[in-house]
XYZ file of C-alpha atoms in Angstrom:
350
model
C 134.795 136.189 -131.844
C 136.087 135.675 -135.290
C 136.280 133.882 -137.648
C 140.277 134.030 -136.755
C 139.583 132.786 -133.866
C 141.137 129.432 -132.510
C 141.035 127.649 -133.213
C 140.262 127.996 -137.062
C 136.368 127.658 -137.206
C 137.867 125.506 -140.692
C 138.886 123.050 -138.417
C 135.344 122.576 -136.453
C 132.990 119.534 -136.601
C 130.153 121.279 -136.128
C 128.447 122.729 -139.160
C 129.381 125.981 -138.860
C 128.193 128.961 -141.289
C 129.090 133.362 -140.842
C 128.181 135.766 -143.167
C 129.209 139.500 -143.256
C 127.258 143.789 -141.639
C 125.200 142.354 -144.690
C 123.536 139.030 -143.090
C 125.280 137.499 -146.276
C 127.334 133.963 -146.034
C 130.974 134.875 -146.055
C 132.382 131.398 -145.717
C 131.833 127.607 -143.859
C 133.811 125.201 -142.376
C 134.002 121.890 -144.510
C 131.273 120.461 -142.024
C 128.890 121.908 -142.790
C 129.339 122.139 -146.813
C 129.032 118.425 -146.095
C 126.731 118.217 -144.071
C 124.232 120.604 -146.089
C 125.429 118.834 -149.303
C 126.372 121.527 -151.436
C 129.980 123.127 -152.287
C 130.865 126.774 -150.216
C 131.182 128.250 -153.531
C 127.560 127.805 -154.235
C 127.295 128.970 -150.396
C 129.333 132.659 -150.801
C 127.126 134.944 -150.976
C 123.719 133.858 -150.633
C 121.821 135.599 -147.916
C 121.457 133.190 -144.465
C 117.516 133.545 -144.502
C 117.409 132.032 -147.813
C 119.005 129.088 -146.782
C 116.118 128.164 -144.784
C 113.691 125.757 -146.181
C 110.182 125.809 -144.099
C 109.573 129.128 -142.147
C 110.696 132.351 -141.241
C 112.953 132.578 -138.273
C 116.424 133.164 -139.918
C 115.474 136.005 -141.451
C 113.497 137.467 -137.903
C 116.135 136.435 -136.294
C 118.965 138.481 -138.552
C 116.527 141.843 -137.945
C 116.788 141.711 -134.170
C 120.386 143.806 -134.015
C 120.720 143.917 -130.274
C 121.485 139.867 -129.656
C 124.114 139.025 -129.092
C 123.173 135.061 -128.965
C 119.691 133.779 -130.256
C 119.305 129.672 -129.705
C 117.219 128.635 -133.187
C 115.139 125.223 -132.394
C 114.738 123.059 -135.965
C 115.196 124.508 -138.475
C 114.964 122.927 -141.788
C 118.024 124.430 -144.415
C 118.283 123.346 -147.538
C 119.598 126.187 -150.307
C 116.980 126.334 -153.432
C 116.353 123.035 -155.101
C 117.722 120.415 -152.381
C 116.736 117.989 -149.987
C 116.374 119.498 -146.361
C 118.619 119.619 -143.576
C 116.948 119.718 -140.034
C 119.297 120.866 -137.268
C 118.992 122.411 -133.462
C 121.204 125.435 -133.232
C 122.409 129.076 -132.010
C 123.246 132.318 -134.148
C 125.879 134.303 -132.342
C 126.915 137.786 -133.382
C 130.217 138.498 -134.397
C 133.082 141.159 -133.357
C 132.901 142.135 -137.369
C 129.348 142.893 -137.252
C 127.891 139.547 -138.807
C 125.996 136.326 -137.314
C 127.366 132.894 -136.738
C 125.379 129.976 -137.833
C 126.029 127.008 -135.501
C 123.757 123.957 -135.900
C 123.992 120.944 -134.272
C 122.195 118.069 -136.691
C 119.330 116.192 -135.307
C 117.794 112.870 -136.156
C 114.347 114.070 -137.988
C 113.851 113.594 -141.641
C 111.211 114.212 -144.129
C 109.394 110.728 -144.562
C 111.284 110.146 -148.527
C 114.411 110.988 -146.155
C 116.271 106.800 -147.255
C 117.130 107.331 -143.869
C 113.541 106.316 -142.479
C 113.155 103.604 -144.201
C 116.850 103.017 -143.745
C 116.125 100.324 -140.578
C 113.126 98.687 -141.195
C 114.779 97.449 -144.105
C 117.937 96.593 -142.004
C 116.053 94.481 -139.699
C 114.549 92.150 -143.080
C 117.864 91.770 -144.065
C 119.509 90.827 -140.884
C 116.663 88.717 -139.986
C 117.618 86.624 -143.045
C 120.766 86.685 -142.463
C 121.411 85.800 -139.023
C 119.894 82.100 -139.765
C 122.476 82.036 -142.041
C 125.421 83.060 -139.460
C 124.115 80.969 -136.713
C 124.596 77.146 -137.732
C 128.556 78.253 -138.740
C 128.389 80.153 -134.807
C 128.127 76.994 -133.637
C 129.948 75.735 -135.394
C 133.065 77.319 -134.074
C 131.926 77.801 -131.182
C 131.524 73.082 -131.002
C 135.138 73.591 -132.605
C 136.519 75.396 -130.580
C 135.153 73.347 -126.677
C 136.496 70.110 -128.822
C 140.165 71.658 -129.077
C 140.113 73.588 -125.830
C 139.544 70.082 -124.292
C 142.151 68.236 -126.373
C 144.891 70.848 -125.622
C 144.357 70.846 -121.993
C 147.522 72.654 -120.193
C 149.680 71.397 -122.474
C 150.302 76.036 -125.274
C 149.339 78.633 -123.608
C 149.662 80.628 -126.811
C 147.454 78.037 -128.010
C 144.889 77.788 -125.649
C 144.766 81.366 -125.414
C 144.245 81.433 -129.126
C 140.993 78.397 -128.685
C 139.204 81.404 -125.776
C 139.637 83.673 -128.169
C 137.607 82.300 -130.781
C 135.024 80.374 -128.088
C 134.639 84.441 -125.951
C 134.525 86.034 -129.910
C 131.571 83.306 -130.966
C 129.659 84.545 -128.209
C 129.787 87.680 -128.655
C 128.835 87.235 -132.524
C 125.728 85.615 -131.073
C 124.731 88.033 -128.528
C 124.823 90.488 -131.175
C 122.865 88.875 -133.052
C 120.338 88.242 -130.524
C 120.152 91.726 -129.857
C 119.621 92.698 -132.824
C 117.523 90.574 -133.475
C 115.258 90.429 -130.409
C 115.212 93.543 -128.884
C 113.479 94.142 -126.064
C 109.795 94.959 -125.633
C 108.468 98.371 -124.570
C 106.451 97.920 -121.515
C 104.201 99.626 -120.215
C 105.963 103.687 -118.421
C 105.594 103.916 -114.834
C 107.177 106.672 -112.610
C 110.933 107.140 -111.982
C 114.071 108.890 -110.664
C 115.392 109.740 -113.310
C 118.782 111.514 -110.854
C 117.895 107.505 -109.505
C 118.459 106.274 -112.926
C 121.819 108.168 -113.283
C 123.551 107.109 -110.289
C 123.033 103.750 -111.858
C 125.073 104.853 -114.541
C 127.729 106.226 -112.548
C 128.005 103.166 -111.038
C 129.012 101.391 -114.173
C 131.208 103.748 -114.871
C 133.210 103.544 -112.373
C 133.714 99.976 -112.711
C 134.316 99.636 -116.446
C 136.828 103.382 -115.561
C 137.791 102.972 -112.531
C 140.141 106.225 -111.379
C 140.918 107.145 -115.587
C 138.239 108.758 -115.502
C 136.422 112.253 -113.350
C 132.618 111.541 -113.079
C 131.120 115.107 -111.792
C 127.599 115.319 -111.217
C 124.805 118.581 -112.142
C 121.895 117.977 -111.330
C 118.966 120.214 -111.042
C 117.058 118.610 -107.699
C 113.292 120.296 -108.956
C 113.293 117.527 -111.583
C 109.920 115.564 -110.790
C 110.014 112.113 -110.989
C 107.676 111.074 -114.549
C 106.326 108.132 -116.469
C 109.331 106.237 -118.433
C 111.185 103.021 -118.502
C 113.953 103.389 -115.757
C 115.765 100.723 -117.464
C 116.006 101.466 -120.081
C 116.731 105.114 -119.715
C 120.028 103.404 -118.013
C 121.257 101.574 -120.903
C 120.626 104.831 -123.323
C 122.621 107.311 -120.489
C 125.338 103.948 -119.739
C 125.735 104.290 -124.410
C 126.356 107.423 -123.964
C 128.477 107.890 -121.737
C 130.585 104.493 -122.378
C 130.843 105.824 -125.661
C 132.394 108.660 -123.489
C 134.767 106.732 -121.720
C 135.699 105.552 -125.295
C 136.471 107.739 -127.046
C 139.362 108.641 -124.335
C 138.038 111.260 -122.001
C 139.469 112.030 -118.793
C 136.584 113.349 -117.578
C 132.769 113.215 -117.802
C 129.467 115.480 -117.034
C 126.611 113.989 -116.321
C 123.574 117.031 -116.374
C 119.475 117.342 -115.853
C 117.656 120.615 -116.020
C 114.172 120.977 -115.867
C 113.395 123.643 -118.959
C 109.924 125.742 -119.904
C 108.272 125.738 -122.646
C 110.891 124.004 -125.175
C 110.001 122.707 -128.449
C 111.023 118.619 -128.994
C 110.304 117.916 -132.941
C 107.178 120.318 -133.634
C 105.404 120.205 -130.197
C 105.935 122.675 -128.140
C 106.200 121.418 -124.386
C 105.420 123.660 -121.012
C 107.992 121.228 -118.962
C 110.903 119.174 -120.050
C 114.205 117.381 -119.182
C 117.311 117.902 -120.854
C 119.907 114.917 -119.186
C 123.336 115.793 -120.647
C 126.355 114.106 -120.922
C 129.091 116.585 -121.671
C 133.280 115.214 -122.287
C 136.291 116.256 -123.067
C 137.176 113.031 -125.192
C 138.503 112.945 -129.370
C 134.903 114.238 -130.395
C 132.912 112.678 -133.499
C 134.618 111.566 -136.461
C 133.968 113.697 -139.484
C 133.215 111.432 -141.294
C 130.584 109.705 -138.822
C 129.047 113.319 -138.417
C 125.919 112.491 -141.044
C 125.325 109.315 -140.503
C 126.038 108.913 -136.412
C 122.828 107.076 -135.119
C 122.573 104.884 -137.726
C 122.527 100.940 -136.922
C 125.834 99.360 -138.019
C 127.850 102.858 -137.321
C 131.311 102.924 -135.769
C 134.171 105.059 -135.544
C 136.088 102.144 -133.451
C 137.104 98.722 -134.997
C 135.594 96.832 -132.180
C 131.961 98.940 -132.083
C 129.317 97.648 -132.960
C 127.493 100.989 -133.677
C 123.938 99.704 -131.499
C 124.818 101.735 -128.898
C 123.833 105.276 -130.665
C 120.893 103.346 -132.187
C 119.732 102.020 -129.718
C 119.712 105.436 -127.319
C 118.288 107.142 -130.162
C 115.424 104.559 -130.100
C 115.363 105.204 -126.516
C 114.627 108.607 -126.434
C 111.272 108.023 -129.209
C 110.058 105.944 -126.677
C 109.877 108.697 -124.619
C 108.898 110.558 -127.497
C 111.739 112.910 -127.074
C 115.365 113.442 -128.900
C 118.663 112.775 -128.830
C 120.835 115.527 -130.542
C 125.047 115.621 -130.445
C 126.997 118.817 -130.404
C 130.976 117.668 -131.141
C 134.754 118.674 -131.128
C 137.512 117.661 -130.414
C 138.313 118.565 -126.755
C 134.515 118.933 -125.942
C 131.174 116.148 -127.188
C 127.337 116.572 -126.118
C 125.042 114.455 -126.434
C 121.250 116.134 -125.221
C 118.544 113.721 -124.973
C 114.991 116.316 -124.682
C 111.987 113.815 -122.518
C 108.579 116.360 -122.337
C 107.291 115.935 -118.980
C 104.182 116.415 -117.867
C 102.733 119.537 -116.347
C 101.732 119.692 -112.547
C 100.311 116.667 -110.714
C 100.371 114.690 -113.723
C 104.438 114.401 -113.227
C 104.395 111.810 -110.871
C 101.633 109.298 -112.638
C 101.804 106.435 -114.839
C 99.973 107.038 -118.422
C 96.997 105.582 -119.508
C 95.933 102.845 -121.213
């Protein structure tokens, strides 16, 4: 693979940077520069290893010249004096002798990062906003009902508009309830992740019909583990529905057991990797850095809550939600720690 391959690295939505034989950066795509918050001019000529703000993993990996593809776990990358950005990713050997760094931004931030503060501030603002919105919504709904009774069957177009007002009022009210009254966290109980995924597939079949090819790629060795089956079903359904709405012709639900996997700062002997892969349009570049924040959506009719909820469900299970995307290939990955040995089938205590 080289920087001249098709499609060109510059146009991909995944943050990418590549080096010469000496390990110095000789190119980076716009997605990488936007994610890191620097210009490509500042990156050129810098040793790739110098981007690592914490630790020396990149330096050690670059020295392992015999390896062609290396997996990276929780990298903190930044130029000196800049705020670090956290990523998972891959380091791949190029035909030119240099390296290609593929970074997948993850949902981890330093405590001082404003993205940590935003959800609580947003929730407080929405509680005040709800009191201002509920009364007008009730008025709109009542007016629509009154107009419907008066209109009767006189005018089909008029009736359609009245029904639209009522339906949209209901949708806005449901949205407010979803934002302000999230479901309480329930005690975890043993669950079969594939039973949850089968529920998701049934929902997807009902929504997409024959227009989307739905595929299973399950690892049958995954044991039952403690969790909230309904919440995990909702999270997976949100990911699948996003894929369908992004124009996917094919969606794959994949499950795997991973051994010795690092999730955040913790190394887990056993973990679940759940992937939802699709061939849709991909994540719009302008949303990449804010994708998991509430109310961020790439569709005019979208609420921007699906991915925020999926991320919250992953955190409730001590896991993470990440993604990588380019047009025609998007993968959202949920990583969840699994209890080792017999504990996998026991509910948590306390």
